[in-house]
Amino acid sequence: MVSPSDCAHRNKNDTQKTLHTRPAAAMGILVIGLAAIAFGLALSVSVGAADIRLTTVWKAIFHFNPDVQKHQVIRELRFPRAIAGALVGACFAVAGAIMQGMTRNPLADSGLLGLNAGAGVALAIVFASAPSLSFTSLMLFCFIGAAIASFIVFGIGSLSFNGLTP
């Protein structure tokens, strides 16, 4: 009979072996992924209320002309928004991987520890009590609400017989 630790050890060795014996395949996947991200960013910048051609996006990024209105729209509005979206997506990916590693649950997400609910409750309370707060203040209160919710979840979890276990 095979124990779970044998399977985990075997899977870890297989993964390391695959990565070390096929660096060209890993590099190819990385290059294709980066090209897909770059194309997606360019496409997200070009599509909007006024469609802008990809050549115009290229010129606005690498050969900026402040006299052209489309270049200004791309440089000041669309491109920063697209970059921010890509960075937020990357942060969500890293946070999800950390959450899955911490809990040893491949389906874990931020809702597992009540982070979404805590941030939502804090946002509702702040909107009801002080609707004119700045966006930065709203983000701060949402962060505090998520932290309080996670402390409550960890506190309830630590009251169990075995304590906290992933």
mmCIF file with all atom_site columns, C-alpha atoms in Angstrom:
data_model
loop_
_atom_site.group_PDB
_atom_site.id
_atom_site.type_symbol
_atom_site.label_atom_id
_atom_site.label_alt_id
_atom_site.label_comp_id
_atom_site.label_asym_id
_atom_site.label_entity_id
_atom_site.label_seq_id
_atom_site.pdbx_PDB_ins_code
_atom_site.Cartn_x
_atom_site.Cartn_y
_atom_site.Cartn_z
_atom_site.occupancy
_atom_site.B_iso_or_equiv
_atom_site.pdbx_formal_charge
_atom_site.auth_seq_id
_atom_site.auth_comp_id
_atom_site.auth_asym_id
_atom_site.auth_atom_id
_atom_site.pdbx_PDB_model_num
ATOM 1   C CA . MET A 1 1   ? 0.000   0.000  0.000   1.00 0.00 ? 1   MET A CA 1
ATOM 2   C CA . VAL A 1 2   ? 1.218   3.510  -0.848  1.00 0.00 ? 2   VAL A CA 1
ATOM 3   C CA . SER A 1 3   ? 1.097   6.187  1.824   1.00 0.00 ? 3   SER A CA 1
ATOM 4   C CA . PRO A 1 4   ? 0.110   9.797  1.059   1.00 0.00 ? 4   PRO A CA 1
ATOM 5   C CA . SER A 1 5   ? 3.609   10.987 1.963   1.00 0.00 ? 5   SER A CA 1
ATOM 6   C CA . ASP A 1 6   ? 5.066   8.650  -0.682  1.00 0.00 ? 6   ASP A CA 1
ATOM 7   C CA . CYS A 1 7   ? 2.762   10.182 -3.307  1.00 0.00 ? 7   CYS A CA 1
ATOM 8   C CA . ALA A 1 8   ? 3.629   13.729 -2.240  1.00 0.00 ? 8   ALA A CA 1
ATOM 9   C CA . HIS A 1 9   ? 7.351   12.917 -2.320  1.00 0.00 ? 9   HIS A CA 1
ATOM 10  C CA . ARG A 1 10  ? 7.018   11.253 -5.730  1.00 0.00 ? 10  ARG A CA 1
ATOM 11  C CA . ASN A 1 11  ? 4.980   14.165 -7.167  1.00 0.00 ? 11  ASN A CA 1
ATOM 12  C CA . LYS A 1 12  ? 7.514   16.702 -5.875  1.00 0.00 ? 12  LYS A CA 1
ATOM 13  C CA . ASN A 1 13  ? 10.392  14.773 -7.430  1.00 0.00 ? 13  ASN A CA 1
ATOM 14  C CA . ASP A 1 14  ? 8.505   14.384 -10.725 1.00 0.00 ? 14  ASP A CA 1
ATOM 15  C CA . THR A 1 15  ? 7.818   18.125 -10.879 1.00 0.00 ? 15  THR A CA 1
ATOM 16  C CA . GLN A 1 16  ? 11.432  19.037 -10.121 1.00 0.00 ? 16  GLN A CA 1
ATOM 17  C CA . LYS A 1 17  ? 12.635  16.490 -12.664 1.00 0.00 ? 17  LYS A CA 1
ATOM 18  C CA . THR A 1 18  ? 10.322  17.871 -15.345 1.00 0.00 ? 18  THR A CA 1
ATOM 19  C CA . LEU A 1 19  ? 11.417  21.465 -14.743 1.00 0.00 ? 19  LEU A CA 1
ATOM 20  C CA . HIS A 1 20  ? 15.116  20.602 -14.773 1.00 0.00 ? 20  HIS A CA 1
ATOM 21  C CA . THR A 1 21  ? 15.009  18.340 -17.831 1.00 0.00 ? 21  THR A CA 1
ATOM 22  C CA . ARG A 1 22  ? 12.827  20.577 -20.016 1.00 0.00 ? 22  ARG A CA 1
ATOM 23  C CA . PRO A 1 23  ? 13.961  24.194 -19.580 1.00 0.00 ? 23  PRO A CA 1
ATOM 24  C CA . ALA A 1 24  ? 13.287  24.962 -23.261 1.00 0.00 ? 24  ALA A CA 1
ATOM 25  C CA . ALA A 1 25  ? 9.626   24.019 -22.856 1.00 0.00 ? 25  ALA A CA 1
ATOM 26  C CA . ALA A 1 26  ? 9.339   26.121 -19.701 1.00 0.00 ? 26  ALA A CA 1
ATOM 27  C CA . MET A 1 27  ? 10.983  29.074 -21.457 1.00 0.00 ? 27  MET A CA 1
ATOM 28  C CA . GLY A 1 28  ? 8.648   28.667 -24.431 1.00 0.00 ? 28  GLY A CA 1
ATOM 29  C CA . ILE A 1 29  ? 5.593   28.705 -22.179 1.00 0.00 ? 29  ILE A CA 1
ATOM 30  C CA . LEU A 1 30  ? 6.939   31.799 -20.398 1.00 0.00 ? 30  LEU A CA 1
ATOM 31  C CA . VAL A 1 31  ? 7.537   33.653 -23.686 1.00 0.00 ? 31  VAL A CA 1
ATOM 32  C CA . ILE A 1 32  ? 4.086   32.721 -25.025 1.00 0.00 ? 32  ILE A CA 1
ATOM 33  C CA . GLY A 1 33  ? 2.475   33.831 -21.756 1.00 0.00 ? 33  GLY A CA 1
ATOM 34  C CA . LEU A 1 34  ? 4.281   37.180 -21.755 1.00 0.00 ? 34  LEU A CA 1
ATOM 35  C CA . ALA A 1 35  ? 3.339   37.749 -25.404 1.00 0.00 ? 35  ALA A CA 1
ATOM 36  C CA . ALA A 1 36  ? -0.305  36.968 -24.590 1.00 0.00 ? 36  ALA A CA 1
ATOM 37  C CA . ILE A 1 37  ? -0.244  39.444 -21.695 1.00 0.00 ? 37  ILE A CA 1
ATOM 38  C CA . ALA A 1 38  ? 1.309   42.152 -23.903 1.00 0.00 ? 38  ALA A CA 1
ATOM 39  C CA . PHE A 1 39  ? -1.265  41.549 -26.644 1.00 0.00 ? 39  PHE A CA 1
ATOM 40  C CA . GLY A 1 40  ? -4.094  41.575 -24.099 1.00 0.00 ? 40  GLY A CA 1
ATOM 41  C CA . LEU A 1 41  ? -2.864  44.868 -22.648 1.00 0.00 ? 41  LEU A CA 1
ATOM 42  C CA . ALA A 1 42  ? -2.625  46.437 -26.107 1.00 0.00 ? 42  ALA A CA 1
ATOM 43  C CA . LEU A 1 43  ? -6.097  45.174 -26.979 1.00 0.00 ? 43  LEU A CA 1
ATOM 44  C CA . SER A 1 44  ? -7.573  46.470 -23.723 1.00 0.00 ? 44  SER A CA 1
ATOM 45  C CA . VAL A 1 45  ? -6.050  49.893 -24.392 1.00 0.00 ? 45  VAL A CA 1
ATOM 46  C CA . SER A 1 46  ? -7.383  50.016 -27.960 1.00 0.00 ? 46  SER A CA 1
ATOM 47  C CA . VAL A 1 47  ? -10.990 48.992 -27.186 1.00 0.00 ? 47  VAL A CA 1
ATOM 48  C CA . GLY A 1 48  ? -13.228 51.551 -25.532 1.00 0.00 ? 48  GLY A CA 1
ATOM 49  C CA . ALA A 1 49  ? -15.910 54.161 -26.166 1.00 0.00 ? 49  ALA A CA 1
ATOM 50  C CA . ALA A 1 50  ? -13.805 55.333 -29.114 1.00 0.00 ? 50  ALA A CA 1
ATOM 51  C CA . ASP A 1 51  ? -11.998 52.444 -30.775 1.00 0.00 ? 51  ASP A CA 1
ATOM 52  C CA . ILE A 1 52  ? -8.335  53.159 -31.373 1.00 0.00 ? 52  ILE A CA 1
ATOM 53  C CA . ARG A 1 53  ? -6.195  51.113 -33.748 1.00 0.00 ? 53  ARG A CA 1
ATOM 54  C CA . LEU A 1 54  ? -3.322  49.031 -32.388 1.00 0.00 ? 54  LEU A CA 1
ATOM 55  C CA . THR A 1 55  ? -0.864  51.038 -34.496 1.00 0.00 ? 55  THR A CA 1
ATOM 56  C CA . THR A 1 56  ? -2.036  54.209 -32.747 1.00 0.00 ? 56  THR A CA 1
ATOM 57  C CA . VAL A 1 57  ? -1.550  52.500 -29.377 1.00 0.00 ? 57  VAL A CA 1
ATOM 58  C CA . TRP A 1 58  ? 1.994   51.544 -30.401 1.00 0.00 ? 58  TRP A CA 1
ATOM 59  C CA . LYS A 1 59  ? 2.759   55.109 -31.499 1.00 0.00 ? 59  LYS A CA 1
ATOM 60  C CA . ALA A 1 60  ? 1.247   56.593 -28.330 1.00 0.00 ? 60  ALA A CA 1
ATOM 61  C CA . ILE A 1 61  ? 3.391   54.388 -26.101 1.00 0.00 ? 61  ILE A CA 1
ATOM 62  C CA . PHE A 1 62  ? 6.709   54.512 -27.972 1.00 0.00 ? 62  PHE A CA 1
ATOM 63  C CA . HIS A 1 63  ? 6.450   57.729 -30.063 1.00 0.00 ? 63  HIS A CA 1
ATOM 64  C CA . PHE A 1 64  ? 4.247   59.991 -27.955 1.00 0.00 ? 64  PHE A CA 1
ATOM 65  C CA . ASN A 1 65  ? 2.989   63.190 -29.578 1.00 0.00 ? 65  ASN A CA 1
ATOM 66  C CA . PRO A 1 66  ? 1.220   65.497 -27.088 1.00 0.00 ? 66  PRO A CA 1
ATOM 67  C CA . ASP A 1 67  ? -0.622  67.256 -29.929 1.00 0.00 ? 67  ASP A CA 1
ATOM 68  C CA . VAL A 1 68  ? -2.562  64.107 -30.890 1.00 0.00 ? 68  VAL A CA 1
ATOM 69  C CA . GLN A 1 69  ? -5.663  63.707 -28.724 1.00 0.00 ? 69  GLN A CA 1
ATOM 70  C CA . LYS A 1 70  ? -5.758  59.900 -29.043 1.00 0.00 ? 70  LYS A CA 1
ATOM 71  C CA . HIS A 1 71  ? -2.186  59.710 -27.779 1.00 0.00 ? 71  HIS A CA 1
ATOM 72  C CA . GLN A 1 72  ? -3.187  61.723 -24.725 1.00 0.00 ? 72  GLN A CA 1
ATOM 73  C CA . VAL A 1 73  ? -6.199  59.474 -24.070 1.00 0.00 ? 73  VAL A CA 1
ATOM 74  C CA . ILE A 1 74  ? -4.024  56.385 -24.301 1.00 0.00 ? 74  ILE A CA 1
ATOM 75  C CA . ARG A 1 75  ? -1.124  57.767 -22.274 1.00 0.00 ? 75  ARG A CA 1
ATOM 76  C CA . GLU A 1 76  ? -3.142  59.415 -19.504 1.00 0.00 ? 76  GLU A CA 1
ATOM 77  C CA . LEU A 1 77  ? -6.252  57.229 -19.181 1.00 0.00 ? 77  LEU A CA 1
ATOM 78  C CA . ARG A 1 78  ? -6.265  53.863 -20.876 1.00 0.00 ? 78  ARG A CA 1
ATOM 79  C CA . PHE A 1 79  ? -2.684  52.661 -20.483 1.00 0.00 ? 79  PHE A CA 1
ATOM 80  C CA . PRO A 1 80  ? -2.416  53.359 -16.720 1.00 0.00 ? 80  PRO A CA 1
ATOM 81  C CA . ARG A 1 81  ? -5.792  51.654 -16.215 1.00 0.00 ? 81  ARG A CA 1
ATOM 82  C CA . ALA A 1 82  ? -4.679  48.590 -18.194 1.00 0.00 ? 82  ALA A CA 1
ATOM 83  C CA . ILE A 1 83  ? -1.379  48.356 -16.283 1.00 0.00 ? 83  ILE A CA 1
ATOM 84  C CA . ALA A 1 84  ? -3.218  48.708 -12.972 1.00 0.00 ? 84  ALA A CA 1
ATOM 85  C CA . GLY A 1 85  ? -5.594  45.916 -14.003 1.00 0.00 ? 85  GLY A CA 1
ATOM 86  C CA . ALA A 1 86  ? -2.691  43.631 -14.907 1.00 0.00 ? 86  ALA A CA 1
ATOM 87  C CA . LEU A 1 87  ? -0.928  44.354 -11.612 1.00 0.00 ? 87  LEU A CA 1
ATOM 88  C CA . VAL A 1 88  ? -4.106  43.769 -9.599  1.00 0.00 ? 88  VAL A CA 1
ATOM 89  C CA . GLY A 1 89  ? -4.609  40.468 -11.424 1.00 0.00 ? 89  GLY A CA 1
ATOM 90  C CA . ALA A 1 90  ? -1.036  39.440 -10.627 1.00 0.00 ? 90  ALA A CA 1
ATOM 91  C CA . CYS A 1 91  ? -1.560  40.358 -6.973  1.00 0.00 ? 91  CYS A CA 1
ATOM 92  C CA . PHE A 1 92  ? -4.744  38.283 -6.859  1.00 0.00 ? 92  PHE A CA 1
ATOM 93  C CA . ALA A 1 93  ? -2.844  35.342 -8.345  1.00 0.00 ? 93  ALA A CA 1
ATOM 94  C CA . VAL A 1 94  ? -0.079  35.603 -5.747  1.00 0.00 ? 94  VAL A CA 1
ATOM 95  C CA . ALA A 1 95  ? -2.602  36.042 -2.912  1.00 0.00 ? 95  ALA A CA 1
ATOM 96  C CA . GLY A 1 96  ? -4.522  32.992 -4.114  1.00 0.00 ? 96  GLY A CA 1
ATOM 97  C CA . ALA A 1 97  ? -1.359  30.902 -4.294  1.00 0.00 ? 97  ALA A CA 1
ATOM 98  C CA . ILE A 1 98  ? -0.384  31.990 -0.769  1.00 0.00 ? 98  ILE A CA 1
ATOM 99  C CA . MET A 1 99  ? -3.880  31.203 0.516   1.00 0.00 ? 99  MET A CA 1
ATOM 100 C CA . GLN A 1 100 ? -3.825  27.773 -1.133  1.00 0.00 ? 100 GLN A CA 1
ATOM 101 C CA . GLY A 1 101 ? -0.401  27.046 0.313   1.00 0.00 ? 101 GLY A CA 1
ATOM 102 C CA . MET A 1 102 ? -1.330  28.224 3.815   1.00 0.00 ? 102 MET A CA 1
ATOM 103 C CA . THR A 1 103 ? -4.513  26.198 4.014   1.00 0.00 ? 103 THR A CA 1
ATOM 104 C CA . ARG A 1 104 ? -3.264  23.273 1.914   1.00 0.00 ? 104 ARG A CA 1
ATOM 105 C CA . ASN A 1 105 ? -6.497  23.584 -0.037  1.00 0.00 ? 105 ASN A CA 1
ATOM 106 C CA . PRO A 1 106 ? -6.271  23.832 -3.844  1.00 0.00 ? 106 PRO A CA 1
ATOM 107 C CA . LEU A 1 107 ? -9.709  25.507 -3.945  1.00 0.00 ? 107 LEU A CA 1
ATOM 108 C CA . ALA A 1 108 ? -8.954  28.196 -1.334  1.00 0.00 ? 108 ALA A CA 1
ATOM 109 C CA . ASP A 1 109 ? -9.752  31.821 -2.056  1.00 0.00 ? 109 ASP A CA 1
ATOM 110 C CA . SER A 1 110 ? -10.137 35.047 -0.090  1.00 0.00 ? 110 SER A CA 1
ATOM 111 C CA . GLY A 1 111 ? -13.731 34.161 0.816   1.00 0.00 ? 111 GLY A CA 1
ATOM 112 C CA . LEU A 1 112 ? -12.489 31.166 2.786   1.00 0.00 ? 112 LEU A CA 1
ATOM 113 C CA . LEU A 1 113 ? -11.259 33.308 5.676   1.00 0.00 ? 113 LEU A CA 1
ATOM 114 C CA . GLY A 1 114 ? -14.023 35.906 5.436   1.00 0.00 ? 114 GLY A CA 1
ATOM 115 C CA . LEU A 1 115 ? -11.878 38.617 3.878   1.00 0.00 ? 115 LEU A CA 1
ATOM 116 C CA . ASN A 1 116 ? -14.449 39.532 1.216   1.00 0.00 ? 116 ASN A CA 1
ATOM 117 C CA . ALA A 1 117 ? -17.301 39.631 3.707   1.00 0.00 ? 117 ALA A CA 1
ATOM 118 C CA . GLY A 1 118 ? -15.349 41.712 6.229   1.00 0.00 ? 118 GLY A CA 1
ATOM 119 C CA . ALA A 1 119 ? -14.353 44.253 3.595   1.00 0.00 ? 119 ALA A CA 1
ATOM 120 C CA . GLY A 1 120 ? -17.935 44.410 2.313   1.00 0.00 ? 120 GLY A CA 1
ATOM 121 C CA . VAL A 1 121 ? -19.417 44.945 5.777   1.00 0.00 ? 121 VAL A CA 1
ATOM 122 C CA . ALA A 1 122 ? -16.884 47.682 6.528   1.00 0.00 ? 122 ALA A CA 1
ATOM 123 C CA . LEU A 1 123 ? -17.663 49.359 3.210   1.00 0.00 ? 123 LEU A CA 1
ATOM 124 C CA . ALA A 1 124 ? -21.417 49.261 3.903   1.00 0.00 ? 124 ALA A CA 1
ATOM 125 C CA . ILE A 1 125 ? -20.941 50.733 7.388   1.00 0.00 ? 125 ILE A CA 1
ATOM 126 C CA . VAL A 1 126 ? -18.666 53.510 6.100   1.00 0.00 ? 126 VAL A CA 1
ATOM 127 C CA . PHE A 1 127 ? -21.024 54.361 3.228   1.00 0.00 ? 127 PHE A CA 1
ATOM 128 C CA . ALA A 1 128 ? -23.955 54.553 5.639   1.00 0.00 ? 128 ALA A CA 1
ATOM 129 C CA . SER A 1 129 ? -22.160 56.665 8.234   1.00 0.00 ? 129 SER A CA 1
ATOM 130 C CA . ALA A 1 130 ? -19.815 58.848 6.142   1.00 0.00 ? 130 ALA A CA 1
ATOM 131 C CA . PRO A 1 131 ? -20.668 58.764 2.416   1.00 0.00 ? 131 PRO A CA 1
ATOM 132 C CA . SER A 1 132 ? -18.338 61.629 1.496   1.00 0.00 ? 132 SER A CA 1
ATOM 133 C CA . LEU A 1 133 ? -15.052 59.935 2.438   1.00 0.00 ? 133 LEU A CA 1
ATOM 134 C CA . SER A 1 134 ? -12.252 59.793 -0.106  1.00 0.00 ? 134 SER A CA 1
ATOM 135 C CA . PHE A 1 135 ? -11.459 56.672 -2.091  1.00 0.00 ? 135 PHE A CA 1
ATOM 136 C CA . THR A 1 136 ? -8.244  56.155 -0.110  1.00 0.00 ? 136 THR A CA 1
ATOM 137 C CA . SER A 1 137 ? -10.185 56.243 3.167   1.00 0.00 ? 137 SER A CA 1
ATOM 138 C CA . LEU A 1 138 ? -12.676 53.715 1.795   1.00 0.00 ? 138 LEU A CA 1
ATOM 139 C CA . MET A 1 139 ? -9.835  51.365 0.864   1.00 0.00 ? 139 MET A CA 1
ATOM 140 C CA . LEU A 1 140 ? -8.330  51.746 4.322   1.00 0.00 ? 140 LEU A CA 1
ATOM 141 C CA . PHE A 1 141 ? -11.633 50.917 6.037   1.00 0.00 ? 141 PHE A CA 1
ATOM 142 C CA . CYS A 1 142 ? -12.148 47.912 3.743   1.00 0.00 ? 142 CYS A CA 1
ATOM 143 C CA . PHE A 1 143 ? -8.677  46.658 4.657   1.00 0.00 ? 143 PHE A CA 1
ATOM 144 C CA . ILE A 1 144 ? -9.446  47.093 8.355   1.00 0.00 ? 144 ILE A CA 1
ATOM 145 C CA . GLY A 1 145 ? -12.762 45.253 7.923   1.00 0.00 ? 145 GLY A CA 1
ATOM 146 C CA . ALA A 1 146 ? -11.036 42.358 6.162   1.00 0.00 ? 146 ALA A CA 1
ATOM 147 C CA . ALA A 1 147 ? -8.409  42.181 8.927   1.00 0.00 ? 147 ALA A CA 1
ATOM 148 C CA . ILE A 1 148 ? -11.077 42.164 11.659  1.00 0.00 ? 148 ILE A CA 1
ATOM 149 C CA . ALA A 1 149 ? -12.986 39.408 9.855   1.00 0.00 ? 149 ALA A CA 1
ATOM 150 C CA . SER A 1 150 ? -9.860  37.273 9.527   1.00 0.00 ? 150 SER A CA 1
ATOM 151 C CA . PHE A 1 151 ? -9.067  37.741 13.237  1.00 0.00 ? 151 PHE A CA 1
ATOM 152 C CA . ILE A 1 152 ? -12.614 36.653 14.103  1.00 0.00 ? 152 ILE A CA 1
ATOM 153 C CA . VAL A 1 153 ? -12.309 33.560 11.888  1.00 0.00 ? 153 VAL A CA 1
ATOM 154 C CA . PHE A 1 154 ? -8.911  32.665 13.363  1.00 0.00 ? 154 PHE A CA 1
ATOM 155 C CA . GLY A 1 155 ? -10.225 33.322 16.884  1.00 0.00 ? 155 GLY A CA 1
ATOM 156 C CA . ILE A 1 156 ? -13.184 30.996 16.401  1.00 0.00 ? 156 ILE A CA 1
ATOM 157 C CA . GLY A 1 157 ? -10.902 28.416 14.794  1.00 0.00 ? 157 GLY A CA 1
ATOM 158 C CA . SER A 1 158 ? -8.458  28.514 17.702  1.00 0.00 ? 158 SER A CA 1
ATOM 159 C CA . LEU A 1 159 ? -11.261 27.672 20.145  1.00 0.00 ? 159 LEU A CA 1
ATOM 160 C CA . SER A 1 160 ? -11.583 24.180 18.662  1.00 0.00 ? 160 SER A CA 1
ATOM 161 C CA . PHE A 1 161 ? -10.224 21.125 20.481  1.00 0.00 ? 161 PHE A CA 1
ATOM 162 C CA . ASN A 1 162 ? -7.162  20.708 18.223  1.00 0.00 ? 162 ASN A CA 1
ATOM 163 C CA . GLY A 1 163 ? -6.494  24.424 17.777  1.00 0.00 ? 163 GLY A CA 1
ATOM 164 C CA . LEU A 1 164 ? -5.716  25.867 14.364  1.00 0.00 ? 164 LEU A CA 1
ATOM 165 C CA . THR A 1 165 ? -4.776  23.381 11.678  1.00 0.00 ? 165 THR A CA 1
ATOM 166 C CA . PRO A 1 166 ? -4.789  24.061 7.945   1.00 0.00 ? 166 PRO A CA 1
#
